[in-house]
Short mmCIF file of C-alpha atoms in Angstrom, two decimals:
data_model
loop_
_atom_site.label_atom_id
_atom_site.label_comp_id
_atom_site.label_asym_id
_atom_site.label_seq_id
_atom_site.Cartn_x
_atom_site.Cartn_y
_atom_site.Cartn_z
CA MET A 89 0.22 -0.10 0.27
CA TRP A 90 2.72 2.59 0.58
CA LYS A 91 5.06 1.67 -2.07
CA ARG A 92 1.30 2.83 -4.10
CA ALA A 93 0.72 5.81 -2.57
CA CYS A 94 4.77 6.82 -3.43
CA ASP A 95 4.34 6.14 -7.47
CA THR A 96 1.31 7.63 -6.98
CA ALA A 97 2.71 10.52 -5.89
CA SER A 98 5.72 10.52 -8.33
CA LYS A 99 2.94 10.41 -10.93
CA CYS A 100 1.63 13.00 -9.92
CA ILE A 101 4.43 15.28 -9.15
CA ALA A 102 5.36 14.35 -13.05
CA GLU A 103 2.01 15.54 -14.78
CA ALA A 104 2.02 18.82 -12.30
CA LYS A 105 5.74 19.40 -13.65
CA GLU A 106 4.79 18.82 -16.98
CA TYR A 107 1.39 20.49 -17.22
CA ASN A 108 3.61 24.22 -15.61
CA LYS A 109 5.91 23.60 -17.99
CA GLN A 110 4.02 23.70 -20.69
CA SER A 111 1.79 26.44 -20.14
CA ARG A 112 4.89 28.65 -19.27
CA ASP A 113 6.34 27.70 -22.08
CA LYS A 114 3.40 28.88 -24.58
CA SER A 115 2.72 32.93 -23.12
CA HIS A 116 7.11 33.34 -23.06
CA MET A 117 9.65 34.93 -25.50
CA GLU A 118 13.03 35.42 -24.55
CA PRO A 119 14.67 38.51 -25.09
CA ASP A 120 17.12 38.75 -27.82
CA PHE A 121 18.31 42.39 -26.71
CA LYS A 122 22.34 43.18 -28.87
CA GLU A 123 25.07 44.74 -28.34
CA GLY A 124 23.84 48.62 -29.29
CA ASP A 125 20.00 48.11 -27.61
CA GLN A 126 18.60 50.98 -26.06
CA VAL A 127 17.20 49.55 -23.05
CA LEU A 128 16.19 50.89 -19.60
CA VAL A 129 16.90 49.50 -16.25
CA SER A 130 14.81 48.66 -13.06
CA LYS A 131 15.52 51.10 -10.26
CA LEU A 132 15.37 48.22 -7.87
CA ASN A 133 19.07 48.94 -6.84
CA PHE A 134 19.28 52.19 -7.39
CA ASN A 135 18.62 53.62 -3.70
CA SER A 136 20.39 56.72 -3.69
CA LEU A 137 17.28 58.57 -6.08
CA LYS A 138 16.05 61.73 -5.26
CA GLY A 139 12.22 62.67 -4.50
CA PRO A 140 9.02 61.47 -3.97
CA LYS A 141 9.34 57.86 -3.91
CA LYS A 142 5.43 57.55 -5.47
CA ARG A 143 6.65 59.25 -8.23
CA ARG A 144 9.96 58.11 -9.82
CA ASN A 145 10.10 56.01 -12.61
CA LEU A 146 9.51 52.89 -11.96
CA PHE A 147 12.40 51.80 -14.39
CA LEU A 148 15.40 54.63 -15.66
CA GLY A 149 16.96 55.07 -18.74
CA PRO A 150 17.72 54.77 -22.15
CA PHE A 151 21.11 53.16 -21.60
CA THR A 152 23.27 51.73 -23.78
CA ILE A 153 23.65 47.33 -24.11
CA ILE A 154 27.57 47.62 -23.99
CA LYS A 155 28.67 43.25 -24.32
CA LEU A 156 25.16 40.87 -23.35
CA ILE A 157 26.98 38.21 -21.54
CA GLY A 158 24.93 34.61 -21.14
CA LYS A 159 21.55 35.01 -21.83
CA ASN A 160 20.71 36.17 -18.67
CA ALA A 161 22.67 39.26 -17.50
CA VAL A 162 24.22 42.79 -19.63
CA GLU A 163 26.43 45.11 -19.62
CA VAL A 164 24.80 48.60 -19.59
CA LYS A 165 26.77 52.02 -20.19
CA LEU A 166 25.36 54.18 -17.24
CA THR A 167 25.44 57.76 -17.38
CA GLU A 168 27.31 60.75 -15.14
CA GLU A 169 25.04 60.43 -13.24
CA PHE A 170 25.16 57.17 -11.87
CA SER A 171 28.77 55.61 -13.29
CA SER A 172 29.11 54.19 -9.33
CA LYS A 173 26.72 51.66 -9.36
CA LEU A 174 26.83 48.49 -11.54
CA LEU A 175 27.07 47.60 -15.21
CA VAL A 176 26.16 43.91 -14.95
CA PHE A 177 21.97 43.85 -14.84
CA PRO A 178 20.10 40.11 -14.73
CA MET A 179 17.65 40.03 -17.56
CA ILE A 180 14.98 40.14 -14.91
CA LEU A 181 15.56 43.70 -14.61
CA VAL A 182 15.89 45.65 -17.96
CA LYS A 183 12.97 45.44 -20.44
CA PRO A 184 13.33 47.15 -23.93
CA TYR A 185 13.18 51.31 -25.60
CA PHE A 186 10.00 52.46 -26.86
CA GLN A 187 11.02 55.40 -28.31
CA THR A 188 7.45 57.71 -29.12
CA GLU A 189 6.86 61.27 -30.42
CA GLU A 190 6.46 62.13 -25.98
CA ASP A 191 10.52 61.67 -25.69
CA LYS A 192 10.59 63.94 -28.71
CA PHE A 193 7.84 66.85 -27.62
CA PRO A 194 7.34 66.44 -24.17
#
């Protein structure tokens, strides 16, 4: 009886893993950044920003990608304002930058 319960539990776990993998793969897209692309970086690593916290943007930038580090990180060229900060960011903290008309004419 104990063996049958363990086998059933193992089978259920394997099915759940497969189901979760399929549902994630269905909606997940790998970012396709290249060197020279413009990106926005999450402000999570920038603690010394001034002004009220509520009014700050969630992402800073745009910054230029200098180098791709594997599939999970990018090295960016920061402006002088952030020059003392880390240059390498994981992909989860980076998103592509799209220039809009609002950027040209505030």
